[in-house]
Coordinates of C-alpha atoms and ligand atoms in Angstrom, one line a residue:
X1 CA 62.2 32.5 86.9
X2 CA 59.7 35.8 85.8
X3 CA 58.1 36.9 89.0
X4 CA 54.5 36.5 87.1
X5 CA 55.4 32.2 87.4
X6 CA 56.7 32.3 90.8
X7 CA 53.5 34.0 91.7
X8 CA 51.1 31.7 89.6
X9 CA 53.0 28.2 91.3
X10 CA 52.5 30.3 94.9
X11 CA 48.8 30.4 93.7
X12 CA 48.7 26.7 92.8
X13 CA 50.8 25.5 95.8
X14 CA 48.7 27.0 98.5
X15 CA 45.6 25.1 96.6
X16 CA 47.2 21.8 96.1
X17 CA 48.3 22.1 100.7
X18 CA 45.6 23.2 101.7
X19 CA 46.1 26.4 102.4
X20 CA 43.6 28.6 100.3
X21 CA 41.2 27.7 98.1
X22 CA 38.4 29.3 95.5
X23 CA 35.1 29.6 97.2
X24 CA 32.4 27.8 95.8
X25 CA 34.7 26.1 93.7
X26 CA 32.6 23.0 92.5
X27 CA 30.3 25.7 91.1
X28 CA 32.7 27.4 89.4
X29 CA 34.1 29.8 91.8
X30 CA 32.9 33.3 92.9
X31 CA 35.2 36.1 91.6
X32 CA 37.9 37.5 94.5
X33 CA 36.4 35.0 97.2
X34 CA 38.3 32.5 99.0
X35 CA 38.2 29.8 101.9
X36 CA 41.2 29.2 103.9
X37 CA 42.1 25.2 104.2
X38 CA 43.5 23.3 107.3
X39 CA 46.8 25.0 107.2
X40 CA 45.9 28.3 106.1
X41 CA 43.5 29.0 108.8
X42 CA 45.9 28.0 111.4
X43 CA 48.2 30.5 109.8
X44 CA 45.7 32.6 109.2
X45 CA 45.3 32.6 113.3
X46 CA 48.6 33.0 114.1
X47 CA 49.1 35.7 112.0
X48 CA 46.1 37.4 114.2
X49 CA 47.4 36.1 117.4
X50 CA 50.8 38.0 116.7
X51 CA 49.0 41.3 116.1
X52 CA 46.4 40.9 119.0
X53 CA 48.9 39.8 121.1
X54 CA 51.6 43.0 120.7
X55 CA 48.3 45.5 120.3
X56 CA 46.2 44.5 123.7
X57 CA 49.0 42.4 125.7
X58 CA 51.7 44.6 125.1
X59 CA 49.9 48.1 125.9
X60 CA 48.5 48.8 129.4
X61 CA 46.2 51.6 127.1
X62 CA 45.3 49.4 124.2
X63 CA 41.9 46.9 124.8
X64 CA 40.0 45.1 122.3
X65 CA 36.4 45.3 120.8
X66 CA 34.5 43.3 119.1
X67 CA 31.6 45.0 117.3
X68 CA 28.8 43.7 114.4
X69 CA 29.0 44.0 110.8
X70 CA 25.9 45.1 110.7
X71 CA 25.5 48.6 111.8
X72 CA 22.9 51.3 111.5
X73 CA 22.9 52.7 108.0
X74 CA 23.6 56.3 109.0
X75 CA 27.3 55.4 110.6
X76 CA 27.9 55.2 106.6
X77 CA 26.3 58.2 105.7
X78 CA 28.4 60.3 108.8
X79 CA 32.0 58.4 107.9
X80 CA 31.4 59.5 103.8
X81 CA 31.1 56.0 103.3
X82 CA 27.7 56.4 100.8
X83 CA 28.9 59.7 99.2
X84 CA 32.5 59.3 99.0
X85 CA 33.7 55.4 99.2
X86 CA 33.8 54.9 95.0
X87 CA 36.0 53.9 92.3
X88 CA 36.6 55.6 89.4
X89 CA 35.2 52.6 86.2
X90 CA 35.9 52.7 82.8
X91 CA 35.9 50.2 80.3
X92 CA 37.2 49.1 77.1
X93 CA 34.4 48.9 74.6
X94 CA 36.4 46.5 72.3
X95 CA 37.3 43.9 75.5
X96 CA 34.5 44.4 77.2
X97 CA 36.3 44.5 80.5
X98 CA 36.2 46.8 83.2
X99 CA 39.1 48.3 85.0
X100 CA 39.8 51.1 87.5
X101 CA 41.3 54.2 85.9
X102 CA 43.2 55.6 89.0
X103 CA 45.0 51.9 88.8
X104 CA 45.5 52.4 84.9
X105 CA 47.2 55.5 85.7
X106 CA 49.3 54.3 88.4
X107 CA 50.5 51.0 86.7
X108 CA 51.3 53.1 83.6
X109 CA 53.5 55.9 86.5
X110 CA 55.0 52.7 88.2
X111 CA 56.6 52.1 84.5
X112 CA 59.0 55.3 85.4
X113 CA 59.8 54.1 88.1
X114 CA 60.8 50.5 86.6
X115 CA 63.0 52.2 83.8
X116 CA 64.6 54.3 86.3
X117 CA 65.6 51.4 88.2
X118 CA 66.7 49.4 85.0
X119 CA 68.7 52.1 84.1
X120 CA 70.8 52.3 87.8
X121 CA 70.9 48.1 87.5
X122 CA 72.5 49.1 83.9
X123 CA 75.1 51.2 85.8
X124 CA 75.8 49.6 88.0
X125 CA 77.0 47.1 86.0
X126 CA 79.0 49.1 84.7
X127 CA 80.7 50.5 87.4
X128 CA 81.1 48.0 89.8
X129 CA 82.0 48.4 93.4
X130 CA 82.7 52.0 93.0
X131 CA 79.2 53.1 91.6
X132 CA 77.2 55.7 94.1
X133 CA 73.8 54.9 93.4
X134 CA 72.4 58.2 94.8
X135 CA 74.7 60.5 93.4
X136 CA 73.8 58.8 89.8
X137 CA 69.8 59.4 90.8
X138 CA 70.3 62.7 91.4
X139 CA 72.7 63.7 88.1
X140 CA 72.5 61.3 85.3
X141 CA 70.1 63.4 82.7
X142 CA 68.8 60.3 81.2
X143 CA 67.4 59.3 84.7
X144 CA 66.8 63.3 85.4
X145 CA 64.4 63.3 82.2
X146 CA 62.5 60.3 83.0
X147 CA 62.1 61.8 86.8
X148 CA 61.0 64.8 85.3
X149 CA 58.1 63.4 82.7
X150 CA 56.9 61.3 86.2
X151 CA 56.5 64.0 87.9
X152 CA 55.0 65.9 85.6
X153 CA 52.0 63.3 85.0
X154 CA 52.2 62.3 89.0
X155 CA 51.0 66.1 89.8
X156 CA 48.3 66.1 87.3
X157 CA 46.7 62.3 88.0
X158 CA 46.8 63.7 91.7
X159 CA 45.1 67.1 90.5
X160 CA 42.6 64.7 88.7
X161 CA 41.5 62.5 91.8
X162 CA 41.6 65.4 94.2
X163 CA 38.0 66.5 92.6
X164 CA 37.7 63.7 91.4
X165 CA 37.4 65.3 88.3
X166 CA 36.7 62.4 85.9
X167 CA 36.8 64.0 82.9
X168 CA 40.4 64.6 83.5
X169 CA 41.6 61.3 84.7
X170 CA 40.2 59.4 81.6
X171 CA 42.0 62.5 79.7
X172 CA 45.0 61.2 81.0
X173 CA 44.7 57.9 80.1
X174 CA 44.2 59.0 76.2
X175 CA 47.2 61.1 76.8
X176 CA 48.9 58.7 78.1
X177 CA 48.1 56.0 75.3
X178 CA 47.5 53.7 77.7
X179 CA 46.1 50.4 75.8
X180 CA 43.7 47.4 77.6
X181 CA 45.7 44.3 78.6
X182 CA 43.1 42.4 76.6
X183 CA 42.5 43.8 73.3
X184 CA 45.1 45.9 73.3
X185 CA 43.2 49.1 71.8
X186 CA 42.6 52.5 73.6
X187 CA 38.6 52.3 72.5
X188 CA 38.3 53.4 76.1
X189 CA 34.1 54.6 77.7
X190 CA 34.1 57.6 79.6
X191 CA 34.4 57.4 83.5
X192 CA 32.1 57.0 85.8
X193 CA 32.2 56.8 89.8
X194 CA 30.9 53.2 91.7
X195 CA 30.3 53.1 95.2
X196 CA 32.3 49.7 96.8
X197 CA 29.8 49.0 99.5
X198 CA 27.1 45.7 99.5
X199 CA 24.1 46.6 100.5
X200 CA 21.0 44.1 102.0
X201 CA 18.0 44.8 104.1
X202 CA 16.7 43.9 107.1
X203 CA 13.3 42.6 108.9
X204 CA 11.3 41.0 107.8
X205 CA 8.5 43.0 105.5
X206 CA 9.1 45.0 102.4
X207 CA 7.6 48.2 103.9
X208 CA 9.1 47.7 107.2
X209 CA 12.5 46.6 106.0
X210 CA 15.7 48.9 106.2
X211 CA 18.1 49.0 103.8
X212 CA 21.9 48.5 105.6
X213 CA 25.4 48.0 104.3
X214 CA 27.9 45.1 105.0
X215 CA 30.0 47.3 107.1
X216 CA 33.5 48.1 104.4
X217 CA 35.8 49.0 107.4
X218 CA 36.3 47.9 110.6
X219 CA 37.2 51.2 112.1
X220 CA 33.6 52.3 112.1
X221 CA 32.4 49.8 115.1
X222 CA 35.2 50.9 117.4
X223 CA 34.6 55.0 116.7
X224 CA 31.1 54.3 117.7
X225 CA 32.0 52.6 120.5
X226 CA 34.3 54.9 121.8
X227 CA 33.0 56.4 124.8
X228 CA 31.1 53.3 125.9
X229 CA 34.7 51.5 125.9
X230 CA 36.5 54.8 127.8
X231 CA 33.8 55.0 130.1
X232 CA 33.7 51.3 130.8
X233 CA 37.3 50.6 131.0
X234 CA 38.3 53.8 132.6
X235 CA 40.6 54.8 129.7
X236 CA 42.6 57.8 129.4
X237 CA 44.1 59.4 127.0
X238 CA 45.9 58.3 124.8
X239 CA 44.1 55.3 124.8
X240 CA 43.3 52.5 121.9
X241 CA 41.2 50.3 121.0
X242 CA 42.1 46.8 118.7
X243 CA 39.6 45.1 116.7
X244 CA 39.7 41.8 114.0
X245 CA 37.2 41.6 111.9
X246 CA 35.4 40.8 108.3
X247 CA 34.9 44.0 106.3
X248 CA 33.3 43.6 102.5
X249 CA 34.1 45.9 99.3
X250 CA 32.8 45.0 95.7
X251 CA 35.8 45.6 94.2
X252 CA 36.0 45.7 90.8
X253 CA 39.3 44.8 89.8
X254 CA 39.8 41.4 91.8
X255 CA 42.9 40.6 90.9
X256 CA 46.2 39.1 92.3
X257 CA 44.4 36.3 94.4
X258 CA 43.9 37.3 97.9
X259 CA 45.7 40.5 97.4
X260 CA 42.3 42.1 96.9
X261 CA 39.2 40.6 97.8
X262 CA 35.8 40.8 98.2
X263 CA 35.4 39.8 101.8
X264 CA 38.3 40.4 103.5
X265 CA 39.5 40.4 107.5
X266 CA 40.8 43.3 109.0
X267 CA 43.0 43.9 111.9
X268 CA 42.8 48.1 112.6
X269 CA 43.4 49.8 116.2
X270 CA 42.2 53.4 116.8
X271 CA 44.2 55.2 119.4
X272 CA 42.9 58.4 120.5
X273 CA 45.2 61.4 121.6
X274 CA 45.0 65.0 122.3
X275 CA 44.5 67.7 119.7
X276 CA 48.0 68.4 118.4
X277 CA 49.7 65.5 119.3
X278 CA 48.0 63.1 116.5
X279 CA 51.7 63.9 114.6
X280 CA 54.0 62.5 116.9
X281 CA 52.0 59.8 117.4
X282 CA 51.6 59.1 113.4
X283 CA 55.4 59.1 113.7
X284 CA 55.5 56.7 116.7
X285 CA 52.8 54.5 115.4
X286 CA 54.3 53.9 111.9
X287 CA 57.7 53.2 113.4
X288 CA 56.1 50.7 115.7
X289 CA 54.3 49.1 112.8
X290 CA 57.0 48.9 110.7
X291 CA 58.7 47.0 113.5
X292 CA 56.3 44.5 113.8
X293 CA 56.6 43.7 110.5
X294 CA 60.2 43.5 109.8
X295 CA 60.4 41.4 113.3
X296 CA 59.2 38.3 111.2
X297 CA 62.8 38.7 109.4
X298 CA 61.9 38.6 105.9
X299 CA 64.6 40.7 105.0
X300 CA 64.5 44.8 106.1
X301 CA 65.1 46.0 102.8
X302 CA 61.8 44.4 101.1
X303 CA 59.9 46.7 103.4
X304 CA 59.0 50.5 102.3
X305 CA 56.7 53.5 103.5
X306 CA 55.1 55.3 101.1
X307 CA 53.4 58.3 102.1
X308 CA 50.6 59.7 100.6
X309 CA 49.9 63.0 98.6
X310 CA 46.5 62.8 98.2
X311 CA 44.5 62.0 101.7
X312 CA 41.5 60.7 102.0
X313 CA 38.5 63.2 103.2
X314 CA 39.0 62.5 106.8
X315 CA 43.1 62.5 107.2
X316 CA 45.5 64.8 107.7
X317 CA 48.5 62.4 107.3
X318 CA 48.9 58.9 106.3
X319 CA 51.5 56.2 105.4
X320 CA 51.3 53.0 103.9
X321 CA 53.5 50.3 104.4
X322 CA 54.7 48.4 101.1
X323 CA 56.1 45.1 100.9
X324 CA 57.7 43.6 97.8
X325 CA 55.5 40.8 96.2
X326 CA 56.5 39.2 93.3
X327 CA 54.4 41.7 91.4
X328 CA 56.3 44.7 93.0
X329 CA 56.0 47.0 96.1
X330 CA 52.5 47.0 97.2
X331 CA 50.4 48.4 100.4
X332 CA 50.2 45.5 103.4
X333 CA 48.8 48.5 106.1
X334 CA 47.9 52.1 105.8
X335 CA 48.5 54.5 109.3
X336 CA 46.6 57.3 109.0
X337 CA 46.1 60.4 110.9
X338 CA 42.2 60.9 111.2
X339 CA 41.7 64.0 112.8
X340 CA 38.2 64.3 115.1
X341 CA 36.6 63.8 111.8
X342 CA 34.8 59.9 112.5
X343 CA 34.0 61.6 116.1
X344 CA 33.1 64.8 114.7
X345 CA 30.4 63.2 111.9
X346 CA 29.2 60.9 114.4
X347 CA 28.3 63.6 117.1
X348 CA 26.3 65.2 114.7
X349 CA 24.4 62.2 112.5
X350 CA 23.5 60.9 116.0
X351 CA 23.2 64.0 118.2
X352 CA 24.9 62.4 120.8
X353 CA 28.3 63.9 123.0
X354 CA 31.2 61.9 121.7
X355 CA 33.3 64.1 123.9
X356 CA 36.0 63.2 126.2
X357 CA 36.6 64.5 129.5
X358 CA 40.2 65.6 130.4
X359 CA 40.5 65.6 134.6
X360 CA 44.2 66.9 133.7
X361 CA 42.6 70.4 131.9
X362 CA 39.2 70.1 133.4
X363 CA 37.5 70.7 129.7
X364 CA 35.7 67.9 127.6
X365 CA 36.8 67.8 123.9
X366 CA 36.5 65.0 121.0
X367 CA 40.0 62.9 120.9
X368 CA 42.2 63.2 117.6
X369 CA 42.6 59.2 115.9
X370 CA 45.5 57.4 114.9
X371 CA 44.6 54.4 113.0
X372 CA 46.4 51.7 112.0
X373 CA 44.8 49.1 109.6
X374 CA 46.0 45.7 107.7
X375 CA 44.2 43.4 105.9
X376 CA 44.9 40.0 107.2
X377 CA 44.6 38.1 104.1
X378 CA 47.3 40.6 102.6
X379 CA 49.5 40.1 105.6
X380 CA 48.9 36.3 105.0
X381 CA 50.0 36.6 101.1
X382 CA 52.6 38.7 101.9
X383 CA 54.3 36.1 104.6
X384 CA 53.4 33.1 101.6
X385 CA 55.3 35.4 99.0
X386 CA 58.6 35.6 101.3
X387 CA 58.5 32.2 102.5
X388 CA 57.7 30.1 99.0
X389 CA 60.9 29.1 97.6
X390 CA 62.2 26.3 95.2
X391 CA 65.4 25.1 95.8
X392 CA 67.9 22.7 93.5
X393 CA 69.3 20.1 96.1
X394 CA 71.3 18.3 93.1
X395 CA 73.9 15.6 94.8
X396 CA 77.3 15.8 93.8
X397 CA 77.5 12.9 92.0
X398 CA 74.5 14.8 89.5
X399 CA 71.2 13.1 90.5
X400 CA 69.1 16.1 90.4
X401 CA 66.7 16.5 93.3
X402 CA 64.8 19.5 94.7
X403 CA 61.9 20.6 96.7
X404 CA 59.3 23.3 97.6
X405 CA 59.3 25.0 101.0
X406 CA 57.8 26.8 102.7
X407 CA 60.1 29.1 104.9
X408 CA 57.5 30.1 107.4
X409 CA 58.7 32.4 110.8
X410 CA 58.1 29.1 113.2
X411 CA 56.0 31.4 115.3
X412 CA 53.5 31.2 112.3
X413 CA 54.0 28.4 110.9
X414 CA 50.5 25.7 111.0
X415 CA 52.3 23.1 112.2
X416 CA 55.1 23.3 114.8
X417 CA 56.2 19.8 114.3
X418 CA 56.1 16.2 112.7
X419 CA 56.6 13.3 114.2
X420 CA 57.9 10.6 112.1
X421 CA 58.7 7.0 112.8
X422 CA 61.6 5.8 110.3
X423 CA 60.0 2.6 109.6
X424 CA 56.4 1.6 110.5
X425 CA 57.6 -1.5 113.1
X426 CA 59.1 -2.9 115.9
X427 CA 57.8 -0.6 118.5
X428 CA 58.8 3.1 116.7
X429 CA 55.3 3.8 115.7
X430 CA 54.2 3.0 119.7
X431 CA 57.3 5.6 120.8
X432 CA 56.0 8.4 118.4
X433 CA 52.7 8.3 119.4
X434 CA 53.7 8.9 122.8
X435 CA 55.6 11.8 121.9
X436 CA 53.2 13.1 119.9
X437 CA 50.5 12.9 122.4
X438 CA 52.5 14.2 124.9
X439 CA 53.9 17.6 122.8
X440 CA 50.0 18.2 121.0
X441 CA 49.0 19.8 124.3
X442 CA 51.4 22.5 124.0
X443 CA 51.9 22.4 119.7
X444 CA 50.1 22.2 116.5
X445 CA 51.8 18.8 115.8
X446 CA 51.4 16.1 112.8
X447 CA 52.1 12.6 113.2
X448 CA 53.4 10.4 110.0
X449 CA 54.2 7.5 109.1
X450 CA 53.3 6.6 105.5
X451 CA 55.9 6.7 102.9
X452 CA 59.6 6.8 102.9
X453 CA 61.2 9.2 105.5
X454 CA 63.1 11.5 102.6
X455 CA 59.2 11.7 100.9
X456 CA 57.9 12.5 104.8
X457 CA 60.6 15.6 105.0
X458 CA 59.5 16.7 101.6
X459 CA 55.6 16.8 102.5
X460 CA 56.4 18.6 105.7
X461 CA 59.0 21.2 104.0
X462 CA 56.0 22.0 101.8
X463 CA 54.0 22.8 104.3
X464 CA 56.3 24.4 106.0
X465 CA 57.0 22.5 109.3
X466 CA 60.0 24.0 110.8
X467 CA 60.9 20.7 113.1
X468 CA 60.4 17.0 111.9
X469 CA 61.3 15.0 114.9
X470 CA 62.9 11.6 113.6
X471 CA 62.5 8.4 115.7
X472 CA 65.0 5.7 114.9
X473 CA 66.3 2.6 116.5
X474 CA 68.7 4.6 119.1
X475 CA 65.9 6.1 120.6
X476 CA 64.8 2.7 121.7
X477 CA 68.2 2.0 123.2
X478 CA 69.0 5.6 124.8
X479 CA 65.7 7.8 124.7
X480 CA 67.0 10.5 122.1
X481 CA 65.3 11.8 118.7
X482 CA 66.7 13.6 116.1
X483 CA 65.1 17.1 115.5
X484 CA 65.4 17.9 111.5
X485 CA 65.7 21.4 110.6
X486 CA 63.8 22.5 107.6
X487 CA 65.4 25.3 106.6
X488 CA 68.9 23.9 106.8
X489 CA 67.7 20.3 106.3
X490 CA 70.5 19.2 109.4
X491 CA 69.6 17.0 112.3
X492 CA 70.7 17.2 115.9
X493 CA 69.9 14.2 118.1
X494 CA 68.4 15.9 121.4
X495 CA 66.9 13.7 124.1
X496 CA 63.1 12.8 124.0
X497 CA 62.9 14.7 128.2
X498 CA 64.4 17.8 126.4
X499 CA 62.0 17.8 123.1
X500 CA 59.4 20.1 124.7
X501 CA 61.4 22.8 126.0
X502 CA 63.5 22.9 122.6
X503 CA 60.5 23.4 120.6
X504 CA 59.0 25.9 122.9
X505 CA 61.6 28.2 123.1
X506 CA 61.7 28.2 118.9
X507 CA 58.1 28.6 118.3
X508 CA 57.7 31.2 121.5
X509 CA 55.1 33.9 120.6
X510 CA 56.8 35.5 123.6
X511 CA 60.2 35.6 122.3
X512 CA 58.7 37.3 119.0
X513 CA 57.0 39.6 121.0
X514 CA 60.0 40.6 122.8
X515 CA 62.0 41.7 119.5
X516 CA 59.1 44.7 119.3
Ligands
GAP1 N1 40.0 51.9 108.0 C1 40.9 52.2 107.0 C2 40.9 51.4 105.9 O1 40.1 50.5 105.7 P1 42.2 50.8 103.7 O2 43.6 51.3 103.2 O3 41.1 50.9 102.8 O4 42.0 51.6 105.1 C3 43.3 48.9 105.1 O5 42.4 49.3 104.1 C4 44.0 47.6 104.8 O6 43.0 46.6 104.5 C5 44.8 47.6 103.5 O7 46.1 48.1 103.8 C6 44.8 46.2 103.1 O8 45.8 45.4 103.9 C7 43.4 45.7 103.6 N2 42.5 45.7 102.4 C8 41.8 46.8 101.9 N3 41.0 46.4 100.9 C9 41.2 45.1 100.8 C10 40.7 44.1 99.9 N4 39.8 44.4 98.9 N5 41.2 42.8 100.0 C11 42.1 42.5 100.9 N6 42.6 43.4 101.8 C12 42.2 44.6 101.7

């Protein structure tokens, strides 16, 4: 199936469970915003317990903060935030639509990079087990020439934004002949720079009120904070701090559902380090990241880093790491190395010492930042993107069959377990409630007994349940269950003492945290 359809029934299956719908959706919706149903908060919280849990549990030097959106309006002018937090528009005067022209530019680039790859596929093909992929990269001229005519635009679209000099970007998008989606012309307006942030006021009278921004980062909160937390806490360097929170942008291409939204969660920790070790802790800090990701076991090899030429004002290094959606690799969480620059800008917008002292060198100096920042609601489609999967269950004897599921890690999954009488009398309904009310202390757990038990598997599989527990007529005779797999759809028949400590050790937070 293309990758556009798998994505669209993604879209339509975490509707149609409860997992994320269109705001305001009886009004017609509101463009890149979303509410999380009953199962997508919970894996929405899971998801944040995972990172909280290995950020502030797991490091004696890493505490948490929790800090308002609302902030004074000169924190934005000190980070760059009102000068320098814009898009590059331009639109197509025959569609009518707008669209960002650095992401023109780098859809049109990515194009390379897909023939180059559909050219290796070709060969190896070809050349079976014997093929050396990277000695092909590196010689064939076919793949050589393509390289080259990459490169050669790569340099000057990162020459372009550098300025930004928008004169030149939309040059390269005539050059390039790239053509609207929509209408399919290259009638394309010149460019023009739009800053992402949402602005409101506040108090109460029209003279006395203050214009403010709905904060665009998170990071902003815990660099103003800084010395109140290190002073408080007794923190040392290297020290960081962890904070989950809404941020808001008014993006203007809202695309690719929750990919890129309007109001959006982050999760970002700042750790603050001496001058001149902010490298080796980039490097430690993206391994450790990359770690926590590939720990949920989606498969090592859909993972990438791709490290940035052109850095944003305030960094002097900075990763991102990519996962592969069904519309290709794409950033889940940036690392960046920040530099004194948030410290720096806020030492001098407030006039206030946002120095640390050193006992070890007796001296007071402002901390370099490591940052490292992922949107929740991109973690969240990236963990629905590697667990959606449809799978033909066709019996041997040809009726066809199949189902949706949902092959969640069970440490995120919404619901741990189901418990499911097979048939709604004698007294199996009275031993699965017991069961149920005994485990819901310690589990997300769903109880159900409408509907056959095959049409009970399926709802739970689409969900993505990882253990339906299965009470039959043994379990009045001998006190044993079966536990139902979802993933390999077997059953084991455990006894109902032993259910608790079986599904604790699978769904164990701890155990994941262990594997970082
Ligand atoms: N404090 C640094 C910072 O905000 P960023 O690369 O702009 O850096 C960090 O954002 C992460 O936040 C991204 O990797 C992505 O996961 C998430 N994010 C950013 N913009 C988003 C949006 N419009 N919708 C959803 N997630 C977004």
């Amino acid at each position: 199936m293309a990758h556009e359809d798998i994505f669209k029934k993604l879209v339509s299956h975490c509707k149609e469970y409860g997992y994320v719908f269109p705001s305001s959706e009886i009004y017609d919706g509101l463009a890149a915003v979303y509410d999380y149903g009953q199962y997508g908060v919970e894996l929405k919280n899971n998801i944040k317990k995972y990172w909280w849990d290995s950020m502030v549990l797991m490091h004696d030097n890493i505490v948490g903060l929790d800090s308002a959106i609302f902030m004074h309006p000169t924190i934005w002018k000190a980070s760059g935030h009102v000068d320098a937090f814009n898009d590059p528009l331009i639109d197509n005067k025959d569609s009518k639509k707008r669209y960002r022209a650095d992401v023109l530019i780098e859809e049109h680039l990515e194009k390379f990079s897909e023939k180059i790859d559909r050219e290796v596929e070709k060969a190896k093909a070809r050349f079976g087990e014997k093929f050396d992929e990277a000695l092909y990269r590196s010689t064939n001229p076919r793949i050589l020439e393509i390289q080259e005519k990459y490169d050669l635009l790569h340099k000057k679209f990162i020459d372009a934004m550098a300025g930004p000099d928008l004169a030149a970007i939309r040059q390269i998008i005539i050059d390039s002949e790239i053509v609207c989606p929509v209408s399919g012309t290259r009638n394309w307006t010149e460019v023009r720079q739009f800053n992402l942030m949402f602005s409101t006021e506040i108090g109460a009278t029209s003279d006395g009120a203050m214009k403010i921004y709905l904060r665009p980062e998170t990071a902003q909160g815990i660099f103003v904070n800084f010395l109140n937390v290190q002073k408080t806490g007794r923190m040392k360097l290297p020290f960081g701090i962890a904070q989950i929170g809404k941020a808001f942008r008014n993006e203007i291409v809202a695309r690719q559902f929750i990919f890129r939204m309007r109001e959006f969660e982050q999760m970002e920790m700042q750790f603050f380090v001496k001058p001149g070790t902010e490298l080796e802790w980039f490097r430690q800090w993206k391994e450790a990241r990359m770690k926590w990701h590939r720990a949920l076991g989606f498969g090592d090899e859909n993972y990438r880093f791709h490290d940035h030429d052109k850095l944003a004002h305030y960094a002097n290094a900075a990763s991102d790491i990519e996962y592969k959606f069904p519309f290709g690799f794409k950033e889940v969480e940036g690392i960046h190395s920040r530099t004194d620059f948030d410290l720096k800008q806020h030492q001098e917008y407030s006039g206030k010492k946002m120095q640390y002292f050193d006992p070890e060198k007796n001296e007071s100096y402002i901390p370099y930042v490591i940052e490292t920042s992922i949107g929740v609601d991109r973690m969240f489609l990236q963990v629905m993107a590697a667990s959606y999967y449809e799978e033909d269950l066709t019996r041997e004897d040809g009726v066809p069959d199949s189902r949706v599921v949902l092959r969640l890690p069970s440490v995120l999954a919404p619901v741990k377990l189901a418990v499911l009488p097979l048939v709604r009398k004698d007294t199996l309904p009275e031993i699965s409630r017991r069961i149920s009310d005994e485990l819901k202390f310690d589990f997300n757990c769903q109880y159900d007994e409408k509907d056959s038990i095959g049409k009970r598997y399926r709802r739970q599989d689409a969900i993505g349940t990882p253990y339906c527990i299965t009470i039959d007529y043994q379990s009045v005779d001998d006190e044993t269950v079966t536990i139902r797999y979802r993933d390999t759809m077997l059953q084991e028949r455990v006894p109902i003492s032993r259910l608790r400590a079986i599904i604790a050790d699978k769904v164990s937070l701890r155990e994941q945290l262990k594997k970082l």
